[in-house]
Coordinates of C-alpha atoms and ligand atoms in Angstrom, one line a residue:
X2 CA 3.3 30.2 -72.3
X3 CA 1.0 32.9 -73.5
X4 CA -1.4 32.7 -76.2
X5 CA -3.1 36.4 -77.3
X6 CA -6.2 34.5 -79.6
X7 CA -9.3 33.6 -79.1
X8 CA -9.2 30.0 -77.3
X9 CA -12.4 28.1 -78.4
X10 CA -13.8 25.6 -75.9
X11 CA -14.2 22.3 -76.4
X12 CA -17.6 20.0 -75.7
X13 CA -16.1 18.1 -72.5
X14 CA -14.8 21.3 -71.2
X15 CA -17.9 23.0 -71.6
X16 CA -20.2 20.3 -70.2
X17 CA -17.9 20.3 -67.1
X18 CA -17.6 24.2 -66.2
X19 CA -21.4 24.7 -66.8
X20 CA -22.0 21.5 -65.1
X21 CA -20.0 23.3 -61.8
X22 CA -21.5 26.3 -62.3
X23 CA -25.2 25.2 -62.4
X24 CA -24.2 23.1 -59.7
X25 CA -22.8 25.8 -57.4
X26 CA -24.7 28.5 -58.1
X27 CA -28.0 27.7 -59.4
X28 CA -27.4 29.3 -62.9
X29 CA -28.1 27.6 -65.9
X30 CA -25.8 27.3 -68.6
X31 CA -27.3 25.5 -71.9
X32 CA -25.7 24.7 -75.0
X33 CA -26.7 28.3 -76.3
X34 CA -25.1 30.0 -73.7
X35 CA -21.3 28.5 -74.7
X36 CA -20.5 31.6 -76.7
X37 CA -21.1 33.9 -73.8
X38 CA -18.6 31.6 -71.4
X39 CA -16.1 31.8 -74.3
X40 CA -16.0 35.4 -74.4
X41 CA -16.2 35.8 -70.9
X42 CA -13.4 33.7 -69.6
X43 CA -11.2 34.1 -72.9
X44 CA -9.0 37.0 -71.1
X45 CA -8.9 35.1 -67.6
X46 CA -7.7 32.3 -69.6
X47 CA -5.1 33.9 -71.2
X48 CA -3.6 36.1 -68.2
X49 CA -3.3 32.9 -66.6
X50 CA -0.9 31.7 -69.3
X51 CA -3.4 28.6 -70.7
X52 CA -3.6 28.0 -74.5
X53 CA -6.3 25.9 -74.2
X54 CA -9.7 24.7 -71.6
X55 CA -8.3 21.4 -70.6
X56 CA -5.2 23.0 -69.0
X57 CA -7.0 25.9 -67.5
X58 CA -9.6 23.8 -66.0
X59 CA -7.0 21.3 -64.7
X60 CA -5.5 24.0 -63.1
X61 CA -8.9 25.3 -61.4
X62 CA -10.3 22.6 -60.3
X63 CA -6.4 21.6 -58.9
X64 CA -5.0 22.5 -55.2
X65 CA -3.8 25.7 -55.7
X66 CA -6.8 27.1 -58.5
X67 CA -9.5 25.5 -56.3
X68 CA -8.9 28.1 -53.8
X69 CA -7.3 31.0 -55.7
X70 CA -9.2 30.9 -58.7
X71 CA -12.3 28.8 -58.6
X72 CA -14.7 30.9 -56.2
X73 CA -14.1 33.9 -58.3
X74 CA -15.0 32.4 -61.7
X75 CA -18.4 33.1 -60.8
X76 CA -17.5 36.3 -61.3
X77 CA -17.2 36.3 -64.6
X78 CA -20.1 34.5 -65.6
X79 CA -22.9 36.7 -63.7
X80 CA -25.3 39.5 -65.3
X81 CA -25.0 42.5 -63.1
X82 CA -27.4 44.4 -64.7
X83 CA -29.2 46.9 -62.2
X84 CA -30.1 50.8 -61.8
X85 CA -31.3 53.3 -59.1
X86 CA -35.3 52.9 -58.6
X87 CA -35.4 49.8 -61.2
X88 CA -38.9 49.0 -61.2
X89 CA -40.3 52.2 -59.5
X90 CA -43.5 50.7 -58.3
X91 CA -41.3 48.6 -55.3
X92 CA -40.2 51.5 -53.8
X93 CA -43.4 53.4 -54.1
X94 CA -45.1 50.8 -52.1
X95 CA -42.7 50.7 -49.4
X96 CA -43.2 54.5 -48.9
X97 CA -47.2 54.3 -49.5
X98 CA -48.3 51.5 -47.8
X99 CA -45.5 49.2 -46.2
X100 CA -43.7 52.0 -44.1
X101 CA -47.0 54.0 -42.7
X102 CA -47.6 50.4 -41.4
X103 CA -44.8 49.6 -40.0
X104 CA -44.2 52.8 -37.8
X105 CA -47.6 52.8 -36.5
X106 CA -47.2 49.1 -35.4
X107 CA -43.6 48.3 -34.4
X108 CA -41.8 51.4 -33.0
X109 CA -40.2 49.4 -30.7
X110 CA -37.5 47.6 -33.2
X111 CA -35.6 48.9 -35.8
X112 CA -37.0 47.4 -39.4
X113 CA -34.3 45.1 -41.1
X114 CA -34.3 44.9 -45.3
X115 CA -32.1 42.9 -47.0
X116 CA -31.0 43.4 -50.8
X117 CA -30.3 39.5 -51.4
X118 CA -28.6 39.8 -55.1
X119 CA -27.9 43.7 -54.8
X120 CA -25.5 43.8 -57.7
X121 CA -23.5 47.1 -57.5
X122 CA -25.2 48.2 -55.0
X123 CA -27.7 50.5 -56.5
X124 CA -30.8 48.8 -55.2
X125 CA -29.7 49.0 -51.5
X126 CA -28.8 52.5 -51.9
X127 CA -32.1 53.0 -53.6
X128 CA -33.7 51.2 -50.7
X129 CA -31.7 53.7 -48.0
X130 CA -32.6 56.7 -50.0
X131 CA -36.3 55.7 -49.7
X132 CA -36.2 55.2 -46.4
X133 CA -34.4 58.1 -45.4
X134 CA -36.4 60.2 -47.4
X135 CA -39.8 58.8 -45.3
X136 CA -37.6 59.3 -42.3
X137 CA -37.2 63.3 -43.1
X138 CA -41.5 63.4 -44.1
X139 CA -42.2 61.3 -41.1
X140 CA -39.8 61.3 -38.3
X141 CA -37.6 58.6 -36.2
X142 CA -36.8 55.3 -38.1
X143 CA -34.4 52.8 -36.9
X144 CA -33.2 50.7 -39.8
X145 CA -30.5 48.4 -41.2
X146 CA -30.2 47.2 -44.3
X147 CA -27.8 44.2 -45.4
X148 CA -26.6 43.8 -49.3
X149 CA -25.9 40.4 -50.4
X150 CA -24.5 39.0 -53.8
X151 CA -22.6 35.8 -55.1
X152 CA -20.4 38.4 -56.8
X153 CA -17.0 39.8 -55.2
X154 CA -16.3 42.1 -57.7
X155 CA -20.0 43.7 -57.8
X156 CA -19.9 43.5 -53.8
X157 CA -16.6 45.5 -53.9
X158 CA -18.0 48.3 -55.8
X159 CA -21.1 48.3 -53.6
X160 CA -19.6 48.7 -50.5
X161 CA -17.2 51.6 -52.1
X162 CA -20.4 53.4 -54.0
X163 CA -18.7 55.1 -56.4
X164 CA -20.6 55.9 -59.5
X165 CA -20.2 57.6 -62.7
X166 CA -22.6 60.5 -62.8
X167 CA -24.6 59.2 -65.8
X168 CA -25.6 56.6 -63.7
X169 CA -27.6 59.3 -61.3
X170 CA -28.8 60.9 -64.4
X171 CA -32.0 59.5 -64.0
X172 CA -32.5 60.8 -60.2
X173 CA -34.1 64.4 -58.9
X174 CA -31.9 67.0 -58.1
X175 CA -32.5 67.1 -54.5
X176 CA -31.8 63.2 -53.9
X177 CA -28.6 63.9 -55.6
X178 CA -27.5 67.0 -53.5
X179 CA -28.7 64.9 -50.4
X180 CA -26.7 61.2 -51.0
X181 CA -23.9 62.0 -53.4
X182 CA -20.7 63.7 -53.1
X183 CA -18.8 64.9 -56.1
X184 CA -15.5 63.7 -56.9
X185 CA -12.9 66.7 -55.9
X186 CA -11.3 66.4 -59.4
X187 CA -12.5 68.8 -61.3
X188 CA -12.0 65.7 -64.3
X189 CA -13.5 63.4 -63.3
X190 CA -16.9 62.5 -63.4
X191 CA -17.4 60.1 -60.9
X192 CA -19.9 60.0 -57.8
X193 CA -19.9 59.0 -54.2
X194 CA -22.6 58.0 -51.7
X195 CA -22.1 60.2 -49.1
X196 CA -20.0 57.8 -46.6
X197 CA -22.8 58.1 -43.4
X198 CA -24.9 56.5 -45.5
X199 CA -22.8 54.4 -47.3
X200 CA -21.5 52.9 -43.9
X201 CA -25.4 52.4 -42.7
X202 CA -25.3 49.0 -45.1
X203 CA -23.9 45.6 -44.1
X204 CA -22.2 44.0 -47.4
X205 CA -21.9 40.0 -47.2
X206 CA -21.2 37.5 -49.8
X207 CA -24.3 34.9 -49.5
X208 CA -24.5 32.3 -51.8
X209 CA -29.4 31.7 -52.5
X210 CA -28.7 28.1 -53.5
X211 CA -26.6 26.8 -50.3
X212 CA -27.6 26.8 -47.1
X213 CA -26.0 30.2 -45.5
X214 CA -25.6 31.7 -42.0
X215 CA -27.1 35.1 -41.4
X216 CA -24.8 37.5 -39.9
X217 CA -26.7 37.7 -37.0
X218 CA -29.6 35.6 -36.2
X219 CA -31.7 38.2 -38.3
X220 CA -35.2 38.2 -39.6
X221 CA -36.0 40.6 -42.2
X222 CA -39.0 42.4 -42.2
X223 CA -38.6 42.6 -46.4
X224 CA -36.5 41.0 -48.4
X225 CA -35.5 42.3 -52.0
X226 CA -34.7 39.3 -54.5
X227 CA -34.9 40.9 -57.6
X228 CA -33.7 39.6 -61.0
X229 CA -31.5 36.3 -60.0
X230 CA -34.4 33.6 -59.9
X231 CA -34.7 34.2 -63.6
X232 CA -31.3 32.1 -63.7
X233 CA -31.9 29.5 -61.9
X234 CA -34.3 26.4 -63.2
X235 CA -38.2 26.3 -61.7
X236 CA -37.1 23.9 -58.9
X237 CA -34.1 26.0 -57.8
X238 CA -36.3 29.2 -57.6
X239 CA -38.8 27.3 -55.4
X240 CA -36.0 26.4 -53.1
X241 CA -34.6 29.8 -52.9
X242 CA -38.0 31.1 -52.5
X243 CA -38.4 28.7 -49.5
X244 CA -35.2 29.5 -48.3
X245 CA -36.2 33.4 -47.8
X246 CA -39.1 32.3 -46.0
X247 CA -36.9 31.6 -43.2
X248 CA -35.2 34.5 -42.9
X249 CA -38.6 36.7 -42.9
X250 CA -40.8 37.9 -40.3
X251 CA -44.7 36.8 -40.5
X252 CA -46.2 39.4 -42.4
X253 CA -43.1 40.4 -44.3
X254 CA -42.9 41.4 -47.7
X255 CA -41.1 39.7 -50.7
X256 CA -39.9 42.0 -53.9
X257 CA -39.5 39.6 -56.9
X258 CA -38.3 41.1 -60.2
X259 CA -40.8 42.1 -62.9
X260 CA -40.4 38.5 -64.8
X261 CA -40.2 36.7 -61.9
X262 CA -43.3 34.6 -59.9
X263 CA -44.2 32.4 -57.4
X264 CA -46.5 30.6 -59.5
X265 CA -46.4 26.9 -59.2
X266 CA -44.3 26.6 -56.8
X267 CA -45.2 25.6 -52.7
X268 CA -43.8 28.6 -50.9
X269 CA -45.8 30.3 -47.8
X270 CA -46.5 33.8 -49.7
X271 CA -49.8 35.8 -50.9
X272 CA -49.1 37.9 -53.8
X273 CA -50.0 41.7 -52.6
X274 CA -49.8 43.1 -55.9
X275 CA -47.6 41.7 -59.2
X276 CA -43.9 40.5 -57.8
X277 CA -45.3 42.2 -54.1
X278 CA -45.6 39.0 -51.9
X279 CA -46.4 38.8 -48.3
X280 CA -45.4 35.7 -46.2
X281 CA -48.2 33.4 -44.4
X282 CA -46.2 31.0 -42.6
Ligands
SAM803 C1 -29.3 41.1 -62.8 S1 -28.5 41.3 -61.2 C2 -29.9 42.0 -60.3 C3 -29.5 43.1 -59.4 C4 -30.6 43.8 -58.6 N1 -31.3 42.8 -57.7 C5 -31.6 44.4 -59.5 O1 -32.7 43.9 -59.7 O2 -31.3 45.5 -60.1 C6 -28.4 39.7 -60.6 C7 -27.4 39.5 -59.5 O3 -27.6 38.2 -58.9 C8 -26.4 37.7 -58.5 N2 -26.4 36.2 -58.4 C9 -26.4 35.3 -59.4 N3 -26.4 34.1 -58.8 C10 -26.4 34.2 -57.5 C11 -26.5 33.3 -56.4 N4 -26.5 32.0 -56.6 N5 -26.5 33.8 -55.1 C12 -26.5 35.2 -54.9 N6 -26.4 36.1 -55.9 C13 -26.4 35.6 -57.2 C14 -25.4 38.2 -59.6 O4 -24.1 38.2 -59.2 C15 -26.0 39.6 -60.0 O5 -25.3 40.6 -59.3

């Protein structure tokens, strides 16, 4: 059975994946947004052999697609939009005020950041490069740095850093010399984080809206959450929000992405400067 057109999806079939994936994930899937899961799981549906929702999601939601197929739907469904040094500012602050702090006062443990919807990896890279680059200024800096996302796919390519050079464009020569390598055919033009850095992050699949384990029983010092909440309905964010709080040290510092807030909600933060947030337990 293989069908090559475009399988529309029915009302029920609709109200039941976005219903799951709301559910599961925290991200919200109105009416409006039908169109988009069309597109998006039209090929999936197809390569499977399904001419139609009902089937398809028979077979997901059945023994064998439950495991095989269901946790990677996801997937397909996320925005994985993200860029070296998106939203400047962040990474200025951690080199201008966060890290001169932190050396002076706690030399004595390395400092733990975690990327916790890192995408493809460019904002934990971006958050080594900044580091390391204060490390070379400044001297000794023990770090570690774990990278989180719902995502396998995006996780993959994280953890493998391989770029296309127009996606470096945007960075100084010198950063690129220092954390890139160039792909050895001539052809290509790909990038690669050099591998002693790429090995110095921890990839994990963590899931904001459950309850999740740490890999070790970590507290961050700053945690990035940057562009996910804006997903998730108002009591969702708050949740994940409180979530964090758990996972950060007194005094640490939450990154929020530029249309995201804490406003409204009950979560133990000040707001440092806009999306900057420190935690008051
Ligand atoms: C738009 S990207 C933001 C990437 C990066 N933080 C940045 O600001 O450039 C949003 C990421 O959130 C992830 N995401 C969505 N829902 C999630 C969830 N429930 N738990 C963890 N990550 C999630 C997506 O897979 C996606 O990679």
């Amino acid at each position: 059975m293989y069908s090559s057109g475009f399988i529309k999806m029915d009302e029920e079939s609709f109200e039941k994946l976005s219903t799951f994936i709301t559910q599961q994930y925290g991200i919200k899937l109105p009416p409006a947004k039908k169109s988009m899961l069309e597109s998006r799981l039209n090929k999936k549906i197809r390569n499977l052999g399904y001419n139609g929702y009902k089937p398809f999601l028979a077979y997901i939601f059945g023994r064998e697609g439950k495991v095989k197929e269901l946790p990677h739907i996801v997937d397909l469904i996320t925005t994985n939009k993200t860029d070296f040094f998106r939203e400047p500012a962040h990474f200025d602050h951690l080199t201008q005020d966060f890290l001169p702090h932190y050396v002076s006062n706690n030399r004595h443990r390395p400092l733990r950041i975690w990327s916790a919807a890192c995408s493809s990896g460019k904002e934990p890279y971006t958050i080594l490069i900044t580091l390391e680059e204060f490390r070379k200024a400044t001297g000794p800096l023990a770090y570690s740095i774990l990278a989180s996302d719902i995502n396998t796919r995006v996780l993959q390519s994280a953890y493998q850093g391989v770029y296309n050079h127009e996606q470096i464009d945007m960075l100084p020569d010198h950063l690129k010399r220092a954390y890139f390598l160039k792909s050895k055919d001539p052809g290509s033009s790909l990038v690669r984080i050099k591998p002693e850095y790429r090995k110095k992050i921890i990839y994990k699949r963590i899931n904001l809206v459950h309850e999740y384990d740490m890999p070790y029983s970590m507290n961050f010092d700053v945690i990035f959450c940057r562009n996910v909440l804006i997903y998730f309905d108002k009591a969702t964010q708050e949740k994940v929000i409180n979530r964090l709080a758990k996972h950060l040290r007194p005094g640490g510092l939450l990154f929020l992405g530029h249309s995201e807030s804490t406003m409204g909600m009950k979560v133990p933060f000040e707001q440092v400067k806009p999306t900057i947030y420190r935690h008051i337990p």
